[in-house]
Amino acid sequence: METKARRTILVPFDFTPRSDCALQHGVQISKMLGTDLTLLHIVPNLDSESFITEKLNSLANEAYKTYKVKPKVMVRPGKVSTAIKKIAHNLNAILVIMKTDGPKGLQKYFRSRAIKVMMGSDVPFFVVQSPPIRYSIKKVIVPIDFRSENKEKLSWINFLTKFYHPQIYLFRPNVTDYRIRNNLKFATKYLEGHNIEFELVHARGKKGFTEESIEFSKFIRADLIIIMLIKYITWEKTLLGLREQKYITNIHKIPVMVLNPRVDLRKLGGFTG
């Protein structure tokens, strides 16, 4: 009788302190979800494959001693901006847990490296800047706006609640817009239908919606913010400042789950755009 292979959580690792933070999150989440854990290092070519593999194996052994979880290791050639999401797709990874250092130089005006890596991925990313603050995910912030793609946030909330049972906060803008109203109606009906506890929180409207979402997340000591990348990131939108980037590199270092719009979920109906 064949045994079904366990899915894995992929952790890109570059031997920096922040990638070690990603490993810590990966250990914690893989234990909770009952998945494998894979450390991935991307190299320009395979000249250093054996050396890097040896370093990763040593790290995996140390992780087992410390956390009682031994990650698998993988070294692959390519460009970081394209290789990670391709490998995650090929592995059928359930999640990619990745560190971010924030945009530098011209990346502030174009696209940060992290956003380039995540754009178009069919596997969600869990972006971190610091170690976990709890052993579980207790409080999750879900900003709700006018876009139809919000529905994938709900499907992931439903998934997470099967393991963590967190308190969900739907954070809505302080504006009157029929699209937001319809999206909130669909979201509340979905959560109630799945017996998921949630609280609806109104932004005060004194600052930008993104800034107020982040401030509220800090106020309640949230463990996670779930956001959706916009489908098309144009040069003009980048110059005006990507709100997604503000979430990802938030100054309070709250982890952020980053999703990409999926065509198949639009068939669910309910959200407007």
Coordinates of C-alpha atoms in Angstrom, one line a residue:
M1 CA 0.0 0.0 0.0
E2 CA 1.4 3.4 -1.0
T3 CA 2.0 6.0 1.6
K4 CA 0.9 9.5 0.6
A5 CA 3.8 11.9 0.7
R6 CA 3.6 14.7 3.3
R7 CA 3.5 18.2 2.1
T8 CA 6.3 20.5 3.1
I9 CA 6.9 24.1 4.3
L10 CA 9.7 25.7 2.3
V11 CA 12.2 28.0 4.1
P12 CA 14.6 29.9 1.8
F13 CA 17.8 30.1 3.9
D14 CA 20.8 32.4 3.2
F15 CA 22.6 31.9 6.6
T16 CA 21.7 35.4 7.9
P17 CA 20.1 36.0 11.4
R18 CA 16.7 36.9 9.8
S19 CA 16.6 33.7 7.8
D20 CA 17.2 31.9 11.1
C21 CA 14.0 33.7 12.3
A22 CA 12.2 32.2 9.3
L23 CA 13.5 28.8 10.3
Q24 CA 12.1 29.2 13.8
H25 CA 8.7 30.1 12.4
G26 CA 9.0 27.2 10.0
V27 CA 9.7 24.7 12.9
Q28 CA 6.7 26.0 14.9
I29 CA 4.2 26.0 12.0
S30 CA 5.4 22.6 10.6
K31 CA 4.8 21.1 14.1
M32 CA 1.3 22.5 14.3
L33 CA 0.3 21.5 10.7
G34 CA 2.1 18.2 10.8
T35 CA 4.1 18.9 7.6
D36 CA 7.7 18.4 6.6
L37 CA 10.2 21.3 6.6
T38 CA 12.6 22.0 3.8
L39 CA 15.6 24.5 3.8
L40 CA 16.3 25.9 0.4
H41 CA 19.4 27.8 -0.7
I42 CA 19.6 29.3 -4.2
V43 CA 23.1 29.6 -5.8
P44 CA 24.1 31.2 -9.2
N45 CA 25.6 27.8 -10.3
L46 CA 26.2 24.4 -8.7
D47 CA 30.0 24.9 -8.2
S48 CA 29.4 25.3 -4.5
E49 CA 26.6 22.7 -4.2
S50 CA 28.5 20.2 -2.0
F51 CA 29.8 22.9 0.4
I52 CA 26.4 24.6 0.8
T53 CA 24.7 21.2 1.2
E54 CA 27.1 20.3 4.0
K55 CA 26.4 23.6 5.8
L56 CA 22.6 23.1 5.5
N57 CA 22.9 19.5 6.8
S58 CA 24.9 20.8 9.8
L59 CA 22.2 23.4 10.3
A60 CA 19.4 20.7 10.0
N61 CA 21.2 18.6 12.6
E62 CA 21.4 21.5 15.0
A63 CA 17.7 22.3 14.4
Y64 CA 16.9 18.7 15.4
K65 CA 18.9 19.0 18.6
T66 CA 17.2 22.3 19.5
Y67 CA 13.6 21.9 18.2
K68 CA 13.3 18.1 17.6
V69 CA 12.5 18.8 14.0
K70 CA 15.0 17.9 11.3
P71 CA 14.5 19.8 8.0
K72 CA 15.2 18.4 4.6
V73 CA 17.8 20.4 2.7
M74 CA 17.9 21.5 -0.9
V75 CA 20.4 23.5 -3.0
R76 CA 19.3 24.7 -6.4
P77 CA 20.7 27.0 -9.1
G78 CA 18.9 30.1 -10.4
K79 CA 17.7 33.6 -9.7
V80 CA 16.1 34.1 -6.3
S81 CA 13.4 36.3 -7.8
T82 CA 12.1 33.3 -9.9
A83 CA 13.5 30.1 -8.4
I84 CA 11.8 30.1 -5.0
K85 CA 8.2 30.3 -6.3
K86 CA 9.0 27.7 -9.1
I87 CA 10.5 25.3 -6.6
A88 CA 7.6 25.8 -4.1
H89 CA 5.1 25.0 -6.9
N90 CA 7.0 21.9 -8.0
L91 CA 7.2 20.6 -4.4
N92 CA 3.5 21.4 -3.9
A93 CA 4.6 23.3 -0.8
I94 CA 1.9 24.3 1.5
L95 CA 3.7 27.6 2.5
V96 CA 6.9 29.5 1.9
I97 CA 8.3 31.1 5.1
M98 CA 10.7 33.9 4.0
K99 CA 12.6 36.6 5.8
T100 CA 12.7 40.2 4.5
D101 CA 15.2 42.9 5.2
G102 CA 13.1 45.7 3.7
P103 CA 13.6 47.6 0.4
K104 CA 17.0 49.2 -0.1
G105 CA 18.1 52.0 -2.5
L106 CA 16.1 52.1 -5.7
Q107 CA 14.0 49.2 -4.5
K108 CA 12.0 51.7 -2.5
Y109 CA 10.9 53.3 -5.8
F110 CA 10.6 50.2 -7.9
R111 CA 9.9 46.8 -6.4
S112 CA 11.5 45.3 -3.3
R113 CA 13.2 42.0 -3.7
A114 CA 10.7 40.3 -1.5
I115 CA 7.7 41.4 -3.7
K116 CA 9.5 40.3 -6.8
V117 CA 9.9 36.8 -5.3
M118 CA 6.3 36.6 -4.3
M119 CA 4.5 38.0 -7.4
G120 CA 2.5 35.4 -9.3
S121 CA 3.2 32.6 -6.8
D122 CA 0.4 30.0 -6.4
V123 CA 1.9 29.1 -3.0
P124 CA 1.3 31.6 -0.1
F125 CA 4.3 33.3 1.5
F126 CA 4.7 33.9 5.2
V127 CA 7.1 36.9 5.6
V128 CA 8.9 37.5 8.9
Q129 CA 11.4 39.9 10.3
S130 CA 11.9 38.5 13.8
P131 CA 11.4 35.3 15.8
P132 CA 7.9 34.1 16.9
I133 CA 6.5 35.9 19.9
R134 CA 4.2 33.0 20.9
Y135 CA 4.0 29.3 20.4
S136 CA 0.8 29.7 18.5
I137 CA -1.1 32.1 16.2
K138 CA -3.7 33.7 18.5
K139 CA -4.7 37.0 16.8
V140 CA -5.0 37.5 13.0
I141 CA -5.7 40.8 11.3
V142 CA -7.5 40.7 7.9
P143 CA -7.8 44.1 6.2
I144 CA -10.9 44.2 4.0
D145 CA -11.0 46.5 1.0
F146 CA -13.0 46.8 -2.2
R147 CA -11.1 44.1 -4.2
S148 CA -12.8 40.9 -5.1
E149 CA -9.6 38.9 -4.5
N150 CA -10.2 39.1 -0.7
K151 CA -12.0 35.7 -0.8
E152 CA -8.7 33.8 -0.7
K153 CA -8.0 35.4 2.6
L154 CA -11.1 33.7 3.9
S155 CA -10.1 30.3 2.7
W156 CA -6.8 30.6 4.5
I157 CA -8.5 31.8 7.7
N158 CA -10.7 28.7 7.5
F159 CA -7.6 26.5 7.1
L160 CA -5.7 28.1 10.0
T161 CA -8.6 27.8 12.4
K162 CA -8.5 24.1 12.0
F163 CA -5.1 24.1 13.8
Y164 CA -4.8 27.4 15.7
H165 CA -8.3 28.6 16.6
P166 CA -7.2 32.3 16.5
Q167 CA -9.3 35.4 17.1
I168 CA -10.0 37.0 13.7
Y169 CA -10.2 40.7 13.3
L170 CA -11.8 42.0 10.1
F171 CA -10.4 45.5 9.7
R172 CA -12.4 47.8 7.4
P173 CA -11.8 51.3 6.1
N174 CA -13.7 54.3 7.5
V175 CA -15.4 55.0 4.1
T176 CA -18.8 54.3 2.6
D177 CA -18.4 52.1 -0.5
Y178 CA -20.9 49.6 -1.8
R179 CA -18.0 47.3 -2.8
I180 CA -16.6 47.2 0.7
R181 CA -20.0 46.8 2.2
N182 CA -20.7 43.8 -0.1
N183 CA -17.3 42.3 0.6
L184 CA -17.9 42.6 4.4
K185 CA -21.3 41.0 4.1
F186 CA -19.8 38.1 2.2
A187 CA -16.9 37.8 4.7
T188 CA -19.1 37.8 7.8
K189 CA -21.5 35.3 6.2
Y190 CA -18.6 33.0 5.3
L191 CA -17.0 33.1 8.7
E192 CA -20.4 32.6 10.5
G193 CA -21.1 29.7 8.2
H194 CA -17.8 28.1 9.2
N195 CA -18.4 28.8 12.9
I196 CA -15.3 31.1 13.0
E197 CA -15.3 33.7 15.7
F198 CA -14.4 37.2 14.5
E199 CA -14.6 40.9 15.4
L200 CA -15.3 43.7 13.0
V201 CA -13.1 46.7 13.6
H202 CA -13.5 50.1 11.9
A203 CA -10.5 52.2 11.0
R204 CA -10.7 55.7 12.5
G205 CA -9.9 57.4 9.2
K206 CA -7.3 59.8 10.7
K207 CA -4.4 58.1 8.8
G208 CA -4.1 55.9 5.8
F209 CA -5.9 52.6 5.9
T210 CA -2.6 50.6 5.8
E211 CA -1.0 52.6 8.6
E212 CA -4.1 52.2 10.8
S213 CA -4.2 48.5 10.1
I214 CA -0.6 48.1 11.2
E215 CA -1.1 50.3 14.3
F216 CA -4.1 48.3 15.3
S217 CA -2.1 45.1 14.8
K218 CA 0.5 46.4 17.1
F219 CA -2.0 47.5 19.7
I220 CA -3.5 44.0 20.1
R221 CA -0.1 42.3 19.6
A222 CA -1.3 40.4 16.5
D223 CA 0.6 37.3 15.4
L224 CA -0.3 37.7 11.7
I225 CA -1.6 40.1 9.1
I226 CA -3.1 38.5 6.0
I227 CA -2.8 40.6 2.8
M228 CA -3.3 40.1 -0.9
L229 CA -0.9 41.4 -3.6
I230 CA -2.5 43.5 -6.3
K231 CA -2.8 41.6 -9.6
Y232 CA -0.9 44.1 -11.6
I233 CA 1.9 46.2 -10.0
T234 CA 2.5 49.1 -12.4
W235 CA 5.3 51.6 -12.4
E236 CA 2.9 54.3 -11.4
K237 CA 1.5 52.4 -8.5
T238 CA 5.1 51.6 -7.3
L239 CA 6.1 55.3 -7.3
L240 CA 3.0 56.2 -5.2
G241 CA 4.1 53.6 -2.7
L242 CA 2.9 50.0 -2.5
R243 CA 0.7 49.5 0.5
E244 CA 1.6 45.8 0.3
Q245 CA 5.3 46.7 0.9
K246 CA 4.3 48.8 3.9
Y247 CA 2.6 45.7 5.4
I248 CA 5.5 43.4 4.6
T249 CA 8.2 45.6 6.1
N250 CA 6.1 47.0 8.9
I251 CA 8.1 48.7 11.7
H252 CA 6.5 46.4 14.4
K253 CA 7.9 43.3 12.6
I254 CA 4.5 41.5 12.7
P255 CA 4.5 38.5 10.4
V256 CA 2.5 38.9 7.2
M257 CA 0.9 36.2 5.0
V258 CA 1.0 37.3 1.4
L259 CA -1.4 35.8 -1.1
N260 CA -1.7 36.2 -4.9
P261 CA -5.1 36.5 -6.6
R262 CA -6.3 33.1 -7.9
V263 CA -8.7 32.8 -10.8
D264 CA -10.2 29.6 -9.5
L265 CA -11.4 31.2 -6.3
R266 CA -13.3 33.9 -8.2
K267 CA -15.7 31.2 -9.1
L268 CA -16.9 31.2 -5.5
G269 CA -18.8 34.4 -6.0
G270 CA -19.7 36.9 -3.4
F271 CA -17.0 39.5 -3.6
T272 CA -17.2 42.4 -5.9
G273 CA -14.3 44.1 -7.7

